Short mmCIF file of C-alpha atoms and ligand atoms in Angstrom, two decimals:
data_model
loop_
_atom_site.label_atom_id
_atom_site.label_comp_id
_atom_site.label_asym_id
_atom_site.label_seq_id
_atom_site.Cartn_x
_atom_site.Cartn_y
_atom_site.Cartn_z
CA UNK A 1126 80.53 89.79 80.00
CA UNK A 1127 77.03 88.68 80.84
CA UNK A 1128 75.55 89.61 84.49
CA UNK A 1129 75.80 86.62 86.53
CA UNK A 1130 72.71 84.54 87.72
CA UNK A 1131 71.66 85.76 90.83
CA UNK A 1132 72.53 83.79 93.84
CA UNK A 1133 70.09 80.99 94.53
CA UNK A 1134 69.17 79.99 97.98
CA UNK A 1135 67.55 76.65 96.86
CA UNK A 1136 71.15 75.63 96.44
CA UNK A 1137 71.69 75.81 100.39
CA UNK A 1138 71.33 72.91 102.70
CA UNK A 1139 70.66 74.13 106.14
CA UNK A 1140 72.66 72.71 108.91
CA UNK A 1141 70.56 72.27 111.75
CA UNK A 1142 73.03 72.35 114.39
CA UNK A 1143 74.39 75.88 112.90
CA UNK A 1144 70.78 77.28 112.96
CA UNK A 1145 70.20 76.37 116.45
CA UNK A 1146 73.74 77.82 117.36
CA UNK A 1147 72.72 81.32 115.82
CA UNK A 1148 69.37 81.37 117.47
CA UNK A 1149 70.92 80.91 120.64
CA UNK A 1150 73.56 83.60 120.10
CA UNK A 1151 71.64 86.12 118.26
CA UNK A 1152 68.01 85.43 119.49
CA UNK A 1153 66.68 85.69 116.21
CA UNK A 1154 66.66 83.17 113.32
CA UNK A 1155 67.62 85.84 110.60
CA UNK A 1156 68.52 84.12 107.21
CA UNK A 1157 69.33 80.39 107.36
CA UNK A 1158 72.71 79.29 107.54
CA UNK A 1159 74.16 76.78 104.90
CA UNK A 1160 76.27 73.75 104.82
CA UNK A 1161 79.72 75.03 104.23
CA UNK A 1162 81.33 72.41 101.66
CA UNK A 1163 85.08 71.80 102.41
CA UNK A 1164 86.76 70.53 99.34
CA UNK A 1165 90.57 69.45 99.65
CA UNK A 1166 92.55 70.59 96.75
CA UNK A 1167 96.31 69.83 96.05
CA UNK A 1168 98.40 73.40 96.39
CA UNK A 1169 100.56 73.14 93.26
CA UNK A 1170 98.47 71.10 90.88
CA UNK A 1171 94.85 71.90 91.83
CA UNK A 1172 92.39 69.82 90.05
CA UNK A 1173 90.59 71.70 87.43
CA UNK A 1174 87.06 70.03 88.21
CA UNK A 1175 87.42 71.34 91.39
CA UNK A 1176 88.35 74.76 90.36
CA UNK A 1177 85.51 74.85 87.98
CA UNK A 1178 83.28 73.88 90.73
CA UNK A 1179 84.30 76.83 92.99
CA UNK A 1180 84.15 79.11 89.87
CA UNK A 1181 80.55 78.27 89.36
CA UNK A 1182 79.59 79.02 93.08
CA UNK A 1183 81.36 82.49 92.46
CA UNK A 1184 79.83 83.31 89.35
CA UNK A 1185 76.33 82.51 91.06
CA UNK A 1186 77.01 85.01 93.71
CA UNK A 1187 78.17 82.66 96.33
CA UNK A 1188 81.42 82.95 98.86
CA UNK A 1189 84.44 80.51 98.33
CA UNK A 1190 87.43 80.88 100.85
CA UNK A 1191 90.73 79.96 99.16
CA UNK A 1192 94.25 79.89 99.82
CA UNK A 1193 96.62 82.46 98.47
CA UNK A 1194 100.34 82.62 99.11
CA UNK A 1195 99.68 85.15 102.23
CA UNK A 1196 96.46 83.89 104.23
CA UNK A 1197 93.33 82.39 102.99
CA UNK A 1198 90.78 85.01 101.41
CA UNK A 1199 86.99 85.07 101.28
CA UNK A 1200 86.29 85.23 97.65
CA UNK A 1201 83.44 86.85 95.62
CA UNK A 1202 82.52 88.17 92.31
CA UNK A 1203 84.34 91.26 92.51
CA UNK A 1204 82.11 93.00 90.18
CA UNK A 1205 78.74 91.62 91.61
CA UNK A 1206 77.55 93.97 94.31
CA UNK A 1207 75.21 91.45 96.00
CA UNK A 1208 78.01 89.16 96.37
CA UNK A 1209 80.15 91.67 98.00
CA UNK A 1210 77.50 92.74 100.35
CA UNK A 1211 77.45 89.05 101.43
CA UNK A 1212 81.33 89.18 101.93
CA UNK A 1213 80.79 92.29 104.43
CA UNK A 1214 77.79 90.57 106.37
CA UNK A 1215 79.73 87.16 106.58
CA UNK A 1216 82.70 88.84 107.99
CA UNK A 1217 80.90 91.26 110.20
CA UNK A 1218 82.90 93.81 108.37
CA UNK A 1219 81.93 97.76 108.54
CA UNK A 1220 81.29 98.94 105.10
CA UNK A 1221 83.50 101.75 105.21
CA UNK A 1222 86.55 99.00 105.02
CA UNK A 1223 87.64 98.28 101.58
CA UNK A 1224 88.34 95.24 99.64
CA UNK A 1225 91.31 94.01 97.49
CA UNK A 1226 90.29 92.61 94.02
CA UNK A 1227 92.49 89.91 92.96
CA UNK A 1228 93.27 89.85 89.23
CA UNK A 1229 94.59 87.28 86.60
CA UNK A 1230 97.20 89.54 85.45
CA UNK A 1231 98.48 93.29 84.90
CA UNK A 1232 96.24 93.81 81.83
CA UNK A 1233 93.37 92.75 84.07
CA UNK A 1234 94.39 95.44 86.63
CA UNK A 1235 94.81 98.13 84.49
CA UNK A 1236 91.25 97.77 83.39
CA UNK A 1237 90.12 98.28 87.09
CA UNK A 1238 92.18 101.69 87.42
CA UNK A 1239 91.36 104.97 85.82
CA UNK A 1240 94.92 105.91 86.10
CA UNK A 1241 97.88 103.48 85.98
CA UNK A 1242 101.26 105.15 87.18
CA UNK A 1243 104.42 104.25 85.72
CA UNK A 1244 105.32 102.94 89.13
CA UNK A 1245 102.57 100.51 89.29
CA UNK A 1246 104.02 99.17 86.17
CA UNK A 1247 107.49 98.69 87.48
CA UNK A 1248 106.16 97.39 90.69
CA UNK A 1249 103.73 94.90 88.95
CA UNK A 1250 106.49 93.64 86.84
CA UNK A 1251 108.93 93.13 90.00
CA UNK A 1252 106.50 91.88 92.35
CA UNK A 1253 103.47 90.39 90.35
CA UNK A 1254 102.71 87.57 91.12
CA UNK A 1255 103.13 87.86 94.63
CA UNK A 1256 102.09 89.58 98.24
CA UNK A 1257 102.18 93.06 96.89
CA UNK A 1258 98.72 94.94 96.93
CA UNK A 1259 98.72 98.28 94.66
CA UNK A 1260 96.19 101.11 95.42
CA UNK A 1261 95.65 103.14 92.37
CA UNK A 1262 92.68 105.36 91.50
CA UNK A 1263 89.26 103.27 90.42
CA UNK A 1264 87.65 102.99 87.27
CA UNK A 1265 83.87 103.54 87.23
CA UNK A 1266 83.22 99.83 86.51
CA UNK A 1267 84.10 98.84 90.38
CA UNK A 1268 81.30 98.75 92.45
CA UNK A 1269 81.02 101.29 95.11
CA UNK A 1270 80.62 98.63 97.72
CA UNK A 1271 84.25 97.15 96.98
CA UNK A 1272 86.03 100.65 97.63
CA UNK A 1273 83.90 101.49 100.41
CA UNK A 1274 82.67 104.53 98.39
CA UNK A 1275 86.43 105.68 98.05
CA UNK A 1276 88.19 107.19 95.00
CA UNK A 1277 90.82 104.26 94.98
CA UNK A 1278 91.02 100.42 94.56
CA UNK A 1279 93.49 98.06 96.01
CA UNK A 1280 94.56 95.51 93.58
CA UNK A 1281 96.72 92.17 93.64
CA UNK A 1282 97.62 89.20 91.36
CA UNK A 1283 98.33 86.58 93.94
CA UNK A 1284 100.98 83.83 93.19
CA UNK A 1285 99.47 80.48 94.82
CA UNK A 1286 98.25 78.22 92.12
CA UNK A 1287 94.98 77.68 93.43
CA UNK A 1288 94.18 81.36 93.50
CA UNK A 1289 95.59 81.82 90.07
CA UNK A 1290 93.30 79.01 88.70
CA UNK A 1291 90.49 80.22 90.35
CA UNK A 1292 90.77 83.84 89.15
CA UNK A 1293 91.34 82.36 85.69
CA UNK A 1294 88.18 80.07 85.85
CA UNK A 1295 85.98 82.85 87.00
CA UNK A 1296 87.01 85.36 84.33
CA UNK A 1297 86.45 88.28 86.73
CA UNK A 1298 88.43 89.89 89.40
CA UNK A 1299 87.70 88.23 92.74
CA UNK A 1300 87.33 90.36 95.62
CA UNK A 1301 88.99 88.74 98.72
CA UNK A 1302 89.52 90.18 102.30
CA UNK A 1303 90.94 87.52 104.91
CA UNK A 1304 88.59 85.05 105.29
CA UNK A 1305 88.00 85.62 109.14
CA UNK A 1306 85.70 87.33 111.35
CA UNK A 1307 86.35 91.34 111.10
CA UNK A 1308 89.11 92.09 113.74
CA UNK A 1309 90.02 88.71 114.37
CA UNK A 1310 93.19 86.67 113.32
CA UNK A 1311 93.61 85.96 109.51
CA UNK A 1312 93.48 82.23 108.62
CA UNK A 1313 96.50 80.53 107.54
CA UNK A 1314 94.47 77.03 107.56
CA UNK A 1315 91.20 75.88 106.29
CA UNK A 1316 90.30 74.87 109.74
CA UNK A 1317 91.02 78.55 110.91
CA UNK A 1318 88.41 79.62 108.24
CA UNK A 1319 85.70 76.96 109.25
CA UNK A 1320 86.27 77.99 112.92
CA UNK A 1321 85.13 81.58 112.08
CA UNK A 1322 82.71 81.11 109.08
CA UNK A 1323 81.02 77.74 108.94
CA UNK A 1324 77.61 78.09 107.88
CA UNK A 1325 78.11 81.52 106.64
CA UNK A 1326 79.70 80.56 103.19
CA UNK A 1327 79.34 78.25 100.66
CA UNK A 1328 82.84 76.49 100.11
CA UNK A 1329 86.25 76.15 101.32
CA UNK A 1330 89.12 75.23 99.02
CA UNK A 1331 91.51 73.23 101.44
CA UNK A 1332 94.86 73.26 99.96
CA UNK A 1333 96.80 73.04 103.61
CA UNK A 1334 98.61 75.81 105.31
CA UNK A 1335 99.49 79.11 103.26
CA UNK A 1336 103.20 79.52 102.92
CA UNK A 1337 103.63 82.99 103.55
CA UNK A 1338 101.59 83.57 106.94
CA UNK A 1339 101.01 87.16 106.94
CA UNK A 1340 98.57 89.57 104.56
CA UNK A 1341 100.15 91.13 101.70
CA UNK A 1342 102.03 94.75 101.76
CA UNK A 1343 99.60 97.20 100.93
CA UNK A 1344 101.24 100.11 99.00
CA UNK A 1345 99.51 103.30 97.84
CA UNK A 1346 100.89 104.36 94.56
CA UNK A 1347 98.48 107.36 94.08
CA UNK A 1348 101.11 109.55 95.54
CA UNK A 1349 104.53 110.51 94.71
CA UNK A 1350 106.63 109.03 96.34
CA UNK A 1351 104.13 106.02 97.33
CA UNK A 1352 103.65 105.13 100.72
CA UNK A 1353 103.36 101.69 102.60
CA UNK A 1354 99.76 101.43 104.29
CA UNK A 1355 100.25 97.97 105.71
CA UNK A 1356 103.87 96.29 106.16
CA UNK A 1357 103.75 92.70 104.57
CA UNK A 1358 105.91 90.30 103.12
CA UNK A 1359 107.45 92.61 100.38
CA UNK A 1360 109.50 94.95 102.50
CA UNK A 1361 109.97 98.43 101.93
CA UNK A 1362 113.81 98.04 101.11
CA UNK A 1363 112.97 95.48 98.20
CA UNK A 1364 110.12 98.22 97.05
CA UNK A 1365 112.66 100.99 97.37
CA UNK A 1366 115.20 98.96 95.38
CA UNK A 1367 112.78 98.99 92.39
CA UNK A 1368 111.19 102.52 92.66
CA UNK A 1369 113.42 104.38 95.03
CA UNK A 1370 112.70 106.07 98.26
CA UNK A 1371 108.81 105.60 100.02
CA UNK A 1372 107.03 108.24 101.74
CA UNK A 1373 106.59 107.50 105.26
CA UNK A 1374 103.12 106.64 106.33
CA UNK A 1375 102.15 107.32 109.87
CA UNK A 1376 100.08 104.44 110.58
CA UNK A 1377 99.09 105.69 114.24
CA UNK A 1378 96.75 108.67 112.52
CA UNK A 1379 94.69 105.88 111.27
CA UNK A 1380 93.79 105.04 114.63
CA UNK A 1381 91.98 108.52 115.13
CA UNK A 1382 88.64 108.45 114.15
CA UNK A 1383 88.30 112.06 113.44
CA UNK A 1384 90.66 112.04 110.64
CA UNK A 1385 90.14 110.57 107.18
CA UNK A 1386 91.29 107.33 106.96
CA UNK A 1387 93.81 105.96 104.37
CA UNK A 1388 93.35 102.44 105.17
CA UNK A 1389 90.83 101.36 107.40
CA UNK A 1390 92.22 98.05 108.00
CA UNK A 1391 95.02 99.94 109.92
CA UNK A 1392 92.73 100.64 113.02
CA UNK A 1393 94.81 99.76 116.10
CA UNK A 1394 93.01 96.34 117.43
CA UNK A 1395 93.24 94.12 114.43
CA UNK A 1396 94.85 90.88 113.49
CA UNK A 1397 94.04 89.63 117.22
CA UNK A 1398 93.71 86.26 119.08
CA UNK A 1399 90.99 85.90 121.73
CA UNK A 1400 93.50 85.78 124.67
CA UNK A 1401 94.97 89.10 125.59
CA UNK A 1402 98.36 89.70 124.07
CA UNK A 1403 101.22 91.25 125.86
CA UNK A 1404 104.46 91.93 123.99
CA UNK A 1405 107.73 91.64 126.19
CA UNK A 1406 110.99 93.28 125.67
CA UNK A 1407 113.92 90.75 126.01
CA UNK A 1408 113.79 87.29 127.92
CA UNK A 1409 110.35 86.73 129.62
CA UNK A 1410 111.07 83.79 131.29
CA UNK A 1411 110.79 84.89 134.66
CA UNK A 1412 107.88 87.08 133.70
CA UNK A 1413 105.96 83.91 132.43
CA UNK A 1414 106.95 81.93 135.42
CA UNK A 1415 105.75 84.69 137.78
CA UNK A 1416 102.26 84.50 135.94
CA UNK A 1417 101.90 81.04 135.72
CA UNK A 1418 102.97 80.54 139.51
CA UNK A 1419 99.42 82.60 140.14
CA UNK A 1420 97.65 79.62 138.43
CA UNK A 1421 96.76 81.65 135.20
CA UNK A 1422 96.97 79.52 131.69
CA UNK A 1423 99.52 81.56 130.11
CA UNK A 1424 101.05 81.06 126.13
CA UNK A 1425 104.42 82.25 125.72
CA UNK A 1426 106.02 82.99 122.49
CA UNK A 1427 109.77 82.62 123.22
CA UNK A 1428 111.76 84.22 120.11
CA UNK A 1429 114.48 81.46 119.93
CA UNK A 1430 115.26 78.43 122.02
CA UNK A 1431 113.29 77.66 125.20
CA UNK A 1432 115.56 77.44 128.07
CA UNK A 1433 115.22 74.36 130.15
CA UNK A 1434 112.95 75.30 133.26
CA UNK A 1435 110.53 73.54 135.71
CA UNK A 1436 106.59 74.07 134.78
CA UNK A 1437 107.23 74.24 131.06
CA UNK A 1438 104.40 72.90 128.78
CA UNK A 1439 102.92 72.88 125.38
CA UNK A 1440 101.78 76.66 125.76
CA UNK A 1441 105.61 77.56 125.47
CA UNK A 1442 106.52 77.93 121.71
CA UNK A 1443 109.95 78.30 120.24
CA UNK A 1444 109.45 80.75 117.66
CA UNK A 1445 111.51 80.86 114.52
CA UNK A 1446 114.37 83.28 114.25
CA UNK A 1447 114.12 84.43 110.62
CA UNK A 1448 111.20 86.65 109.61
CA UNK A 1449 109.70 84.38 106.95
CA UNK A 1450 109.67 81.50 109.12
CA UNK A 1451 108.30 83.53 111.88
CA UNK A 1452 105.73 84.99 109.82
CA UNK A 1453 104.61 81.56 108.28
CA UNK A 1454 104.12 80.34 111.69
CA UNK A 1455 102.67 83.34 113.99
CA UNK A 1456 99.08 82.98 113.23
CA UNK A 1457 98.85 79.10 113.42
CA UNK A 1458 100.36 79.56 116.91
CA UNK A 1459 98.05 82.14 117.98
CA UNK A 1460 94.94 80.17 116.68
CA UNK A 1461 96.46 77.17 118.63
CA UNK A 1462 96.81 78.99 121.73
CA UNK A 1463 93.33 80.35 121.65
CA UNK A 1464 92.00 76.93 120.92
CA UNK A 1465 93.76 75.77 124.19
CA UNK A 1466 91.93 78.31 125.96
CA UNK A 1467 94.97 80.34 127.37
CA UNK A 1468 94.04 83.42 129.25
CA UNK A 1469 97.24 85.65 128.21
CA UNK A 1470 99.77 85.50 125.50
CA UNK A 1471 103.34 86.60 126.43
CA UNK A 1472 105.27 87.53 123.31
CA UNK A 1473 108.98 88.22 123.17
CA UNK A 1474 109.45 91.14 120.69
CA UNK A 1475 111.74 90.20 117.55
CA UNK A 1476 114.46 92.70 116.48
CA UNK A 1477 113.27 96.11 115.64
CA UNK A 1478 114.75 95.93 111.90
CA UNK A 1479 113.15 96.33 108.38
CA UNK A 1480 112.61 92.55 107.75
CA UNK A 1481 110.73 92.14 110.94
CA UNK A 1482 108.36 95.23 110.61
CA UNK A 1483 105.24 93.07 109.27
CA UNK A 1484 105.89 90.63 112.16
CA UNK A 1485 106.00 93.53 114.51
CA UNK A 1486 103.11 95.33 113.10
CA UNK A 1487 100.90 92.67 113.66
CA UNK A 1488 101.80 91.84 117.24
CA UNK A 1489 101.41 95.54 117.97
CA UNK A 1490 97.84 95.31 116.58
CA UNK A 1491 97.10 92.08 118.29
CA UNK A 1492 98.22 93.77 121.75
CA UNK A 1493 96.23 97.02 121.18
CA UNK A 1494 93.34 97.49 123.83
CA UNK A 1495 90.15 96.51 122.00
CA UNK A 1496 88.09 99.39 120.99
CA UNK A 1497 85.77 100.73 124.09
O1 TXA B 1520 97.35 89.05 101.87
C1 TXA B 1520 96.15 89.84 101.69
O2 TXA B 1520 96.22 90.93 101.45
C2 TXA B 1520 95.11 89.16 101.95
C3 TXA B 1520 94.84 87.91 100.72
C4 TXA B 1520 93.35 87.14 100.86
O3 TXA B 1520 95.03 88.52 99.65
N1 TXA B 1520 93.81 89.74 102.00
C5 TXA B 1520 93.77 90.84 102.87
O4 TXA B 1520 92.36 91.60 102.64
O5 TXA B 1520 94.37 90.96 103.76
P1 TXA B 1520 91.88 92.46 103.97
O6 TXA B 1520 90.52 92.96 103.50
O7 TXA B 1520 92.04 91.33 105.02
O8 TXA B 1520 92.98 93.71 104.04
C6 TXA B 1520 93.16 94.59 103.04
C7 TXA B 1520 93.55 95.83 103.57
C8 TXA B 1520 92.85 96.44 104.74
O9 TXA B 1520 93.79 96.99 105.74
C9 TXA B 1520 92.08 97.57 103.93
O10 TXA B 1520 91.57 98.65 104.55
C10 TXA B 1520 93.21 97.90 102.86
O11 TXA B 1520 93.74 96.57 102.37
N2 TXA B 1520 92.52 98.39 101.93
C11 TXA B 1520 91.76 97.88 100.86
N3 TXA B 1520 91.27 98.79 99.68
C12 TXA B 1520 92.04 99.80 99.83
C13 TXA B 1520 92.13 100.99 99.24
N4 TXA B 1520 91.43 101.27 98.23
N5 TXA B 1520 92.85 102.05 99.97
C14 TXA B 1520 93.68 101.98 100.97
N6 TXA B 1520 93.77 100.66 101.70
C15 TXA B 1520 92.55 99.61 100.97
MG1 MG B 1521 91.79 91.20 107.20
#
């Protein structure tokens, strides 16, 4: 494969509004910001010309946000260190937090791994394309920047038609973290991406809301038995039905900075709205009424139907009672409440069962105290 042409700044049109904003915020001009091109695309039958245009931007070292079946990803050529560096910069992501490489098929995944355990084959056969990320030993061809200098690489074959078409068109793995500023909520709509990354990336492929709504399950298959590093849309029960019992991974140890990190994305405060988020056991109606009585603008994620009571408004949301529907809505609701300017969001805990694990994990992280 030939090396991609270096990224050419002459292709960037500066949006003066963004530049002024940047100067106001950071007190320095830094590199000029760019115009972010939003391209609407059909989620099921993506227009080949639009895909080819996005692939060209990626091959030239540019950044393209695109939908996957989980959340929008911020894509870059996964084998181009300069493009990867731009991903970290655009997100404000610490360099030690490694990226997932998105691949077209299992054969491409194997090329990026120095060893491919039998469990990886069985899991890929069962869950790919889909929202399962496999952590395996890395091949020497994977840039250090992608892995945060670590010995492993996270790989996933996404199911979304736009993501699949884009990877096929680029002909290389695409590195793609969620397309949000670091520690903030993942985007499930193009408008969420734009709110965080306007002026920092070349293009957004807008295919409407992403169906899954929560990030993929991250599974470490470098150990026997494997361990879930991040719960997601593929549950432990389903994984165990394919490869047998998993090892329990204590995610709480990830927050302790003195310990070596298995998965830096598991830092306690993550996936957080701007408003303080508080999780509440049981019916929060009286609690919310008390807070609102004091004049505060309070969002409320009710688990199930909203009871009839005075003072109810658009800031009270009746959340679905199945885990997949809840997951699909959660980030969009939190984004909406943030935009509405609420001070605090009260969330009633969904049940503590396996199918709710990923939702509860994200709620716990969103409610964790910010790092001091
Ligand atoms: O659903 C998803 O996974 C989305 C879409 C865009 O594919 N991507 C995503 O990427 O959520 P990101 O970068 O926001 O989260 C990746 C997670 C982080 O927690 C990161 O620390 C972990 O995966 N990770 C990446 N590489 C790893 C590795 N080699 N070992 C352990 N954890 C890794
Ligand atoms: Mg993320």
